[in-house]
Every structure is written in structure tokens, then in C-alpha cells.
Tab-separated table of C-alpha atoms (C1' of nucleotides) in Angstrom:
chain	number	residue	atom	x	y	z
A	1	UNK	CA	19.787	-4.247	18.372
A	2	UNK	CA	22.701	-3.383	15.949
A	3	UNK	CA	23.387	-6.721	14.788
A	4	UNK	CA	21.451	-9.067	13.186
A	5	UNK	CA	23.408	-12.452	11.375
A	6	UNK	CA	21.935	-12.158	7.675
A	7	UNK	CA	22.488	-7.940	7.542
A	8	UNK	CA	25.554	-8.570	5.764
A	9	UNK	CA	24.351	-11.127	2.865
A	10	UNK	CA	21.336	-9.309	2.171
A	11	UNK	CA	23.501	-6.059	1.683
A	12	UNK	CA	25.531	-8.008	-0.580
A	13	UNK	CA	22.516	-9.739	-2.298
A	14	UNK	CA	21.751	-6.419	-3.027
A	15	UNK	CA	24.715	-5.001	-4.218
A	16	UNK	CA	24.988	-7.484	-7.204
A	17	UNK	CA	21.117	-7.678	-7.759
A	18	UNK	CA	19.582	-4.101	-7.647
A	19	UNK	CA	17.834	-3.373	-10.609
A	20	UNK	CA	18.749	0.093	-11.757
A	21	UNK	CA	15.442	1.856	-11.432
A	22	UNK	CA	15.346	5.572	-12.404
A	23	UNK	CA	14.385	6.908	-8.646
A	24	UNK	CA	17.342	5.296	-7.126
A	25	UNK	CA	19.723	7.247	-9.175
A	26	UNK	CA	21.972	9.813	-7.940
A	27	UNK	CA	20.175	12.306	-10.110
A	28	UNK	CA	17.453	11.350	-8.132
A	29	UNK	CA	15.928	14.344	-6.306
A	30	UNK	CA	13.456	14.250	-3.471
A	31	UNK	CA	10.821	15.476	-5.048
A	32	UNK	CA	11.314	12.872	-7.922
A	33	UNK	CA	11.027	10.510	-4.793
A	34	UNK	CA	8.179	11.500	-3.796
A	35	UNK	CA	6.315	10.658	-6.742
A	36	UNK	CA	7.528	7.467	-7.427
A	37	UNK	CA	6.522	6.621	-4.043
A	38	UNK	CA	2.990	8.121	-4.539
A	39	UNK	CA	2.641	6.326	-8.233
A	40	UNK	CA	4.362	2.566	-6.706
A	41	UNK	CA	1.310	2.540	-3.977
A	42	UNK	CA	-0.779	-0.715	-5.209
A	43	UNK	CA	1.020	0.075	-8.250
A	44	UNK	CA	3.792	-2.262	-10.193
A	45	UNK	CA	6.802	-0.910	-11.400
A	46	UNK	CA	6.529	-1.439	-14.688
A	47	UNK	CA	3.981	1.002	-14.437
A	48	UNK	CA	4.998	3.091	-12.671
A	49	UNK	CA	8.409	3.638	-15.028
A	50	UNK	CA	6.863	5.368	-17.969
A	51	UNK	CA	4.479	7.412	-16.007
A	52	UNK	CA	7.123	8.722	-13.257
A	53	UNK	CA	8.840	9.902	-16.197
A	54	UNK	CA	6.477	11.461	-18.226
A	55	UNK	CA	5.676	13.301	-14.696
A	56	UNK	CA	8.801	14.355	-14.180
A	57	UNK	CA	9.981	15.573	-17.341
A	58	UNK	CA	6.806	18.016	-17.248
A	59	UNK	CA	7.073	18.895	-13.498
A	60	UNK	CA	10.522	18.448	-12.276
A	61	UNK	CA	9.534	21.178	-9.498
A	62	UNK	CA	6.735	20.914	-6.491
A	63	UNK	CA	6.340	24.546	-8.131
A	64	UNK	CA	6.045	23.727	-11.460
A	65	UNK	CA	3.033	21.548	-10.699
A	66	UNK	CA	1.651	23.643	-7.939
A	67	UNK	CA	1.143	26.135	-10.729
A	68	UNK	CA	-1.174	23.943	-12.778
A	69	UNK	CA	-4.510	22.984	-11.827
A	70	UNK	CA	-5.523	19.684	-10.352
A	71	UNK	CA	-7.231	18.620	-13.270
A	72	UNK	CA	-3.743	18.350	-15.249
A	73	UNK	CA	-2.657	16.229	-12.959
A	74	UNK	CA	-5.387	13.817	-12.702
A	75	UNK	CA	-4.957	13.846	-16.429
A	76	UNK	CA	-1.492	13.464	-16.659
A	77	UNK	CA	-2.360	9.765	-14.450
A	78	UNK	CA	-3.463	8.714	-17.649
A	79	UNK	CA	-4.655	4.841	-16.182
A	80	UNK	CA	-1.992	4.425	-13.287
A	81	UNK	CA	-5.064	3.424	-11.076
A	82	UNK	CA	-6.329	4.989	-8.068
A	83	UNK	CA	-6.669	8.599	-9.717
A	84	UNK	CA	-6.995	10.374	-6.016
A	85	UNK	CA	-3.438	10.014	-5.903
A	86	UNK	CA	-2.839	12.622	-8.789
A	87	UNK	CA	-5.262	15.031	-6.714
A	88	UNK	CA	-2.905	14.383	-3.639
A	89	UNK	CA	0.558	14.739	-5.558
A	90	UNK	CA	-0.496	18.249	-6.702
A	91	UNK	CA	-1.520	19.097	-3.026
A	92	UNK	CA	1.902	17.882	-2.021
A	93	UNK	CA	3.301	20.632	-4.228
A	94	UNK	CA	1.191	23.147	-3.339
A	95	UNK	CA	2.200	21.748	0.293
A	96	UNK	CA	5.643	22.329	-0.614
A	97	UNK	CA	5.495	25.572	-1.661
A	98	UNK	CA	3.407	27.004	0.454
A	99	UNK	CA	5.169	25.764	3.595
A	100	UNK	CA	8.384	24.459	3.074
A	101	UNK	CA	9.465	26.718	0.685
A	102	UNK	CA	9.508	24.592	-2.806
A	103	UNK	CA	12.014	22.085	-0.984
A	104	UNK	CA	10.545	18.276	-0.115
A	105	UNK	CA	10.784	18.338	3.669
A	106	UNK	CA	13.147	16.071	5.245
A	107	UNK	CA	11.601	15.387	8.456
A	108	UNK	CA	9.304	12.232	9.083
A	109	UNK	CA	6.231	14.152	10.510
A	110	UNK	CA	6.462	17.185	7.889
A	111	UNK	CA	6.296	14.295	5.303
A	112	UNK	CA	3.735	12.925	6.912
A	113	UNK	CA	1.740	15.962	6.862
A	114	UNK	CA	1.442	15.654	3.075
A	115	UNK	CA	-2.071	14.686	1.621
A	116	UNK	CA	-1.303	11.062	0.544
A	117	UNK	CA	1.596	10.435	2.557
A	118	UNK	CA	1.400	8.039	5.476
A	119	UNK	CA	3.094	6.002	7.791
A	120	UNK	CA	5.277	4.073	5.143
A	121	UNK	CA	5.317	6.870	2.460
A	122	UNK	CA	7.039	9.193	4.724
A	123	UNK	CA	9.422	6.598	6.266
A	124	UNK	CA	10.099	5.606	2.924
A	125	UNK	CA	11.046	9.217	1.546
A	126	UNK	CA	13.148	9.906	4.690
A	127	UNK	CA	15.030	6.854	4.074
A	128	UNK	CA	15.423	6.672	0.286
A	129	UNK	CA	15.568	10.497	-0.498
A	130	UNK	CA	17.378	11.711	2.684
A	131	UNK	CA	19.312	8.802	4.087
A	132	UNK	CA	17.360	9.232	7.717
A	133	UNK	CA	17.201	5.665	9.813
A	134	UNK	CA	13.255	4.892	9.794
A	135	UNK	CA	12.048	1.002	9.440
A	136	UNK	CA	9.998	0.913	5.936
A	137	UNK	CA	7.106	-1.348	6.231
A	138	UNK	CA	6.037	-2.071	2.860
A	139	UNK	CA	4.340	-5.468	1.923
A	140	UNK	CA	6.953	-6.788	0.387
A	141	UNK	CA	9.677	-5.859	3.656
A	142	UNK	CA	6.102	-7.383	6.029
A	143	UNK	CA	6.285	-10.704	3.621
A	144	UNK	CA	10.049	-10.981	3.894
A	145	UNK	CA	10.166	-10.514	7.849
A	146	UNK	CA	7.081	-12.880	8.330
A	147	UNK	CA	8.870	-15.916	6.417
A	148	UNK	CA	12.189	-15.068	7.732
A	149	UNK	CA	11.528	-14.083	11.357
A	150	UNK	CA	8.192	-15.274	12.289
A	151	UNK	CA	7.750	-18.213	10.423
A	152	UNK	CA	4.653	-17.714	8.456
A	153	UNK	CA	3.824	-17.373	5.089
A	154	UNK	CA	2.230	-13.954	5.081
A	155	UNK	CA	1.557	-11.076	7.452
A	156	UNK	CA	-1.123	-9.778	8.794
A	157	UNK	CA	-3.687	-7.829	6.565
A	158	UNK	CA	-2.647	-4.707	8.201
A	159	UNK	CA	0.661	-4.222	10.418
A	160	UNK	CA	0.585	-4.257	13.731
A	161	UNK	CA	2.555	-2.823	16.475
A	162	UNK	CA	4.694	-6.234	17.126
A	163	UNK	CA	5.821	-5.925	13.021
A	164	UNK	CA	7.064	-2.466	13.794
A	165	UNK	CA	8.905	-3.340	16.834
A	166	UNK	CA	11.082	-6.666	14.767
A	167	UNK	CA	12.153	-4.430	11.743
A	168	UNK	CA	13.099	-1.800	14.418
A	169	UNK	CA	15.168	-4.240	15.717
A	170	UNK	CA	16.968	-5.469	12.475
A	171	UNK	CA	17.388	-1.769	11.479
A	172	UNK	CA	21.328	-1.152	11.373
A	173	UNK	CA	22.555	2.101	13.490
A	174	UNK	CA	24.173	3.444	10.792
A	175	UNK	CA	21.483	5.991	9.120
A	176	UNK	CA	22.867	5.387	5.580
A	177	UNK	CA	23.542	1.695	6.248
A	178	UNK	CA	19.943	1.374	7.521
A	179	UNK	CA	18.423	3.219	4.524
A	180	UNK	CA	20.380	0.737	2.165
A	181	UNK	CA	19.156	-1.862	4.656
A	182	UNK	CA	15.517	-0.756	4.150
A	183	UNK	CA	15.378	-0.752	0.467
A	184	UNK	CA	17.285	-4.278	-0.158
A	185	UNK	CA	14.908	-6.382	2.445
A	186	UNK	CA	12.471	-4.444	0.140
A	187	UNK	CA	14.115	-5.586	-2.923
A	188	UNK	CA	14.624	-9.254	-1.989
A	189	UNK	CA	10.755	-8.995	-0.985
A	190	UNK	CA	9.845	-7.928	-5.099
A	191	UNK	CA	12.571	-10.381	-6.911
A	192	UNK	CA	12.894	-13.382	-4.688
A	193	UNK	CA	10.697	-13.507	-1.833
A	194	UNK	CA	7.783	-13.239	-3.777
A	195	UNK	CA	4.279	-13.573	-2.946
A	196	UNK	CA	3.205	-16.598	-5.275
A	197	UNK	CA	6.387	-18.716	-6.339
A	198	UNK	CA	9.273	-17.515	-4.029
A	199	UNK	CA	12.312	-18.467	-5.449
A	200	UNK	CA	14.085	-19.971	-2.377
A	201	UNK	CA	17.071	-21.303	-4.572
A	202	UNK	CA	18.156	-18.216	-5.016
A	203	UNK	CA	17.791	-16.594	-1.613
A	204	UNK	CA	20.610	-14.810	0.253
A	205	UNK	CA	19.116	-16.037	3.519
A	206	UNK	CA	16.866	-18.953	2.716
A	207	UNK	CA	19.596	-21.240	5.030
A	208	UNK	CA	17.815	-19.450	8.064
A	209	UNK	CA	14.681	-18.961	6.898
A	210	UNK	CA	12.083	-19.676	9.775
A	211	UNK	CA	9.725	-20.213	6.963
A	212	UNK	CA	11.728	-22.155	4.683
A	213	UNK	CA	12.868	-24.464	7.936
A	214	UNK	CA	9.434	-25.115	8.741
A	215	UNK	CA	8.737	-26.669	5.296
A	216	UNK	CA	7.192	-23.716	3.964
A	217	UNK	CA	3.890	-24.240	6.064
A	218	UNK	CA	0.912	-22.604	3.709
A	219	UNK	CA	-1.231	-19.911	4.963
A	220	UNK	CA	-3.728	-20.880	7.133
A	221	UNK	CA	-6.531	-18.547	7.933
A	222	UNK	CA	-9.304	-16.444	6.386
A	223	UNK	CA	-8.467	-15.596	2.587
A	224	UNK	CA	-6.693	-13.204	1.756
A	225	UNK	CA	-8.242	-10.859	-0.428
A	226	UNK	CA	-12.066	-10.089	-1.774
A	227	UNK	CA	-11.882	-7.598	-3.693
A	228	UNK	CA	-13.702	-8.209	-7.219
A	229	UNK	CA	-13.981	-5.709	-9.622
A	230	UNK	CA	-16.533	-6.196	-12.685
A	231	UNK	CA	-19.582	-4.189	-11.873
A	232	UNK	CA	-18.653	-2.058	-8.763
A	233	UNK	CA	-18.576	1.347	-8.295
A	234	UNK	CA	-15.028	1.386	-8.930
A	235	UNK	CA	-15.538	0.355	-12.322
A	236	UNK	CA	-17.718	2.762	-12.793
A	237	UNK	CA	-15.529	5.534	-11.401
A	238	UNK	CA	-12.823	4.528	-13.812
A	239	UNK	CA	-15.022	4.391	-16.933
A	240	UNK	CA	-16.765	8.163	-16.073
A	241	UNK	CA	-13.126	9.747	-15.292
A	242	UNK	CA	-11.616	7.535	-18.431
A	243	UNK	CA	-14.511	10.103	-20.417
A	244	UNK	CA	-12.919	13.169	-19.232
A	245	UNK	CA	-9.310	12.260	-19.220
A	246	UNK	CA	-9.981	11.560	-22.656
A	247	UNK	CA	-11.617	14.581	-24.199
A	248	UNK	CA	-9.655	17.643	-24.744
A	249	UNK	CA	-12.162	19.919	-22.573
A	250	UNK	CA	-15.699	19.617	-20.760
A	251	UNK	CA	-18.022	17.550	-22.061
A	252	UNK	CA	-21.981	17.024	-22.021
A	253	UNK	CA	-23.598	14.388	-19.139
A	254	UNK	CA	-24.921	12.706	-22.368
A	255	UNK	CA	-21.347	11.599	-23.254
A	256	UNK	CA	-20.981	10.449	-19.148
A	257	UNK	CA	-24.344	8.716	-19.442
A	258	UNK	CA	-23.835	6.618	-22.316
A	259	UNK	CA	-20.641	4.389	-20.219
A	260	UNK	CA	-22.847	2.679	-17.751
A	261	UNK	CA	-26.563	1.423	-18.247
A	262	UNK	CA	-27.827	1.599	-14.687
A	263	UNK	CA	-28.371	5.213	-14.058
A	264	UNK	CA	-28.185	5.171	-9.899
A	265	UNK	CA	-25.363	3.619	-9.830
A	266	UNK	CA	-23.920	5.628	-12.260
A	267	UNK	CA	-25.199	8.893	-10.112
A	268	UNK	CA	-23.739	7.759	-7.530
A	269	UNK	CA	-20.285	7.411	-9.157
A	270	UNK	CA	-20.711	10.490	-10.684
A	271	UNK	CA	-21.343	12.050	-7.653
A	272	UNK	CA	-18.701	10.371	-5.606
A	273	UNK	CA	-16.068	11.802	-7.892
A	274	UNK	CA	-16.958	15.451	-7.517
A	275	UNK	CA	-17.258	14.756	-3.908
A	276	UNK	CA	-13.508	13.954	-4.119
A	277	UNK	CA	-12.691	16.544	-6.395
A	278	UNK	CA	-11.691	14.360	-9.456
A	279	UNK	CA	-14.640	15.691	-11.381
A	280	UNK	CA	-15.807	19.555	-11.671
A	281	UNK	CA	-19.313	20.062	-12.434
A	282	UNK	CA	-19.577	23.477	-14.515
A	283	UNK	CA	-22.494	25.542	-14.432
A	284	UNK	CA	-23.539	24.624	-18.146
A	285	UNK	CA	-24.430	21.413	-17.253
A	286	UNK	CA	-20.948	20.069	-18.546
A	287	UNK	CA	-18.491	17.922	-16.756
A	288	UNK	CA	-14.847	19.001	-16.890
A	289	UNK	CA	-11.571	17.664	-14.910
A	290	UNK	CA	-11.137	20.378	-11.741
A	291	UNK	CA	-9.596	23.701	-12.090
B	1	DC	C1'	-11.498	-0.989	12.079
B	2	DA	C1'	-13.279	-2.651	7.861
B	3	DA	C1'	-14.510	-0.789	3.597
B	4	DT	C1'	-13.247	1.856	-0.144
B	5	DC	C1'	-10.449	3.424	-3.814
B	6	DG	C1'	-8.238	1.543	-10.387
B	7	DT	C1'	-5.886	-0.955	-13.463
B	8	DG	C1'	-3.651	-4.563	-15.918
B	9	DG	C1'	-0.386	-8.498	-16.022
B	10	DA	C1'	0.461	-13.158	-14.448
B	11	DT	C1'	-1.053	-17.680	-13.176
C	1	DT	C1'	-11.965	-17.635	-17.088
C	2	DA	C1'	-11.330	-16.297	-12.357
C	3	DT	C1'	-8.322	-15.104	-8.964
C	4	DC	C1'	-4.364	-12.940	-7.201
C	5	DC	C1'	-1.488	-9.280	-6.670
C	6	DA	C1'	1.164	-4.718	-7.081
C	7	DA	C1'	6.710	0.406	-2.718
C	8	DG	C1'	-0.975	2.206	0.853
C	9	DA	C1'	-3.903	5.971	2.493
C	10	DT	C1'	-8.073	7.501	4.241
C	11	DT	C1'	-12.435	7.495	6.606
DNA sequence: CAATCGTGGAT
DNA sequence: TATCCAAGATT
């Protein structure tokens, strides 16, 4: 339970390798947390980097964005992807204030509460932001414990109880050790144990490697992924918000019309959006980011 | 529980 | 060029 044999070099492995990303700084606030966490979901880092600080530099409080309206922040998201996100970051602030007082809250199921946090999000911000002993179950931490532990090449599409129960079991006592713990399996998972191309040679812990000893047995089993993009709603989505982001105030359906020829599917986009609150349909006629 | 939700870089 | 993938959450 408190020991596992490879704790040790990964720690090290990460001591010497870490790169020096802006949200693991001591500056590093929880709030600041927070939103890297929110931006880095399905999102690279190398994204994320410019856009987390741009974000912060304009709203280093929860109450400094809980003061603007939601459509600043969905513009602010500029093309970080999954624009909902934005919506849910400025609930989280107006979370924040509202019931916590302006101050991130520190316990796993008040984190969890947030719009946009779940199971890993919170974990994740209770580890990295507070030092608190919670196993984060990222993809890259679920691809690093299948190879290692279980032998296999990838996870499971989603986790499952059993994946929950191992990296409670490698999770060091120590609340700040396991919080270092958590982010260097996580680490190892983005540099080295990589998803195409792992670079074994290099691995801390490649000499025990259930994978790696098995002769790095392939995936076997349904593909993994479907998800195309060209022509779905999605697309669609993107190109009617990209409209709005991009103008300086509401604008005409005319100017939403002229982005995608086939006029259902662009209703339905259209109407998906307000449905989720990304798009505010003024009483003119106009479209306009929400209030 | 499977589908949905953006975007862009790498292979 | 097409596919894969990136610190998931929600319904």
C-alpha cells in the first residue's frame, strides 16, 4: 500500500525532467490552477500556454471574471476548442464568489461541485494546487499504469473501477509526496510513455515494464477512436461561434448564414449553441455572444 | 452508457 | 491526405 519498487525512480525521473510549465510555479495560485486544468482538457499544452496566460493576466481573480459577462469569456477562448468550457470557467467564478467566498475551495467534493469540474479535474486541483493525497486519473497516468502494471498497450475507453483501485494503491502516504507522485506518472505519461512512439530507451521504469516485458504486445480490440470532423455539427458550431468571436458586437443572421450552405443543419447548430448559452439571440434579430 | 462537444499539430 | 491524438465533462 505505501510502497511500490519504481516510486523512487520515477520521482527522480522527474526531478531532472520536469518541464517548467507556468502552473507549476510557486507563484502558482489555485485559481490559476484551475484554469489550466479547465483549458489542458482534450487540449495540448502548447495551447494551452499562451491562452492560460492571456487569461490570467486579465482575470487573476474568480472575482475579476465573475464580474464580466459570459460572453467575454467565451471570447477570450479565442480557438482553444470546446468553447463550453469558457461558459463553465466563468460559472466557476461566479461559484467561487458566491459560495466560497472568492477563494478556490480546497476540498475534493466542493471542487467537484464546480460546472466543468469532474472526477479528475477536482482530484487534480486538490493535488496540484493544495497538496491533498487523491489518485489523478488522466489519460496519460491510465496509459502509463496499463503498460506498466497491467500489461497492455492502452486502457480502457473510459476508467473503470479496477483502474481506480491500482493507482490507489501506488499512491504514496505522504500527501505532498503523493501529489508529486501524481503529477510525475503524469509527466512520464506526456514525454516518454507516449501514445504513438513511446520512447522506452529513455524510461525510468521500462526494466519492469509489464508491457515492455511482454514485447510490447499491440492493441488488440475495437479501434480506438471515430470521431471525424469535416462536415459535422461540430464544424459547424465552430464556424457560427468563430462569426461572433470575431466581430466586435452583434451581428445580422445574414453574416451567420453565409458560413454553411445547408440551412438545417446550420439551424440546428445555431440553435444548439443558444441552447448552451454560447450564443444570445437579441430581440433585433441579431446574434451576439451572451451577456 | 454511448454520443456529443473544437481545434490544430504530428505522423 | 487521412487518421490519430491532446491534463475530460456532461447528458
Amino acid at each position: 500500500m505505501t510502497e511500490n519498487p519504481y516510486r523512487t525512480a520515477v520521482l527522480a525521473w522527474y526531478d531532472a525532467n520536469a518541464r517548467d510549465l507556468p502552473w507549476r510555479a510557486d507563484d502558482a495560485t489555485p485559481w490559476s490552477v484551475l484554469v489550466s486544468e479547465i483549458m489542458l482538457q482534450q487540449t495540448p499544452v502548447v495551447r494551452v500556454l499562451p491562452a492560460w496566460k492571456a487569461w490570467l493576466e486579465r482575470w487573476p481573480t474568480p472575482a475579476s471574471l465573475a464580474a464580466e459577462p459570459s460572453g467575454e469569456a467565451v471570447r477570450m477562448w479565442n480557438r482553444l476548442g470546446y468553447p463550453r468550457r469558457a461558459l463553465n470557467l466563468h460559472a466557476c467564478a461566479k461559484a467561487v464568489v458566491d459560495r466560497h467566498g472568492g477563494e478556490v475551495p480546497r476540498a475534493h467534493a466542493d471542487l467537484l461541485a464546480l460546472p466543468g469540474v469532474g472526477v479528475y479535474t477536482a482530484a487534480a486541483v486538490a493535488s496540484f494546487a493544495f497538496g491533498q493525497r487523491h489518485a489523478v486519473l488522466d489519460t496519460n497516468v491510465r496509459r502509463v499504469l496499463a503498460r506498466l502494471e497491467t500489461g497492455v498497450e492502452y486502457p480502457p475507453r473510459t476508467p473503470g473501477r479496477a483502474e481506480y483501485t491500482l493507482a490507489e494503491s501506488l499512491l504514496p502516504e505522504e500527501p505532498a509526496v503523493a501529489a508529486r507522485w501524481g503529477v510525475a506518472v503524469m509527466e512520464l505519461g506526456a514525454l516518454v510513455c507516449t501514445a504513438r512512439a513511446p520512447k522506452c530507451g529513455v524510461c525510468p521504469v521500462s526494466d519492469r515494464c509489464a508491457w515492455a516485458l511482454a514485447g510490447k504486445p499491440p492493441h488488440d480490440g475495437p479501434p480506438r477512436r471515430g470521431q471525424s470532423y469535416a462536415g459535422t455539427d461540430r464544424q459547424v458550431r465552430g464556424r457560427l461561434l468563430a462569426v461572433l468571436r470575431d466581430a466586435p458586437g452583434p451581428v445580422p443572421k445574414a453574416a451567420l448564414d453565409a458560413v454553411w450552405d445547408e440551412a438545417a443543419q446550420r439551424e440546428r447548430a445555431l440553435d444548439a449553441l443558444v441552447a448552451d448559452g454560447l450564443v444570445d439571440p437579441l430581440e433585433t434579430g441579431e446574434y451576439a455572444l451572451p451577456g
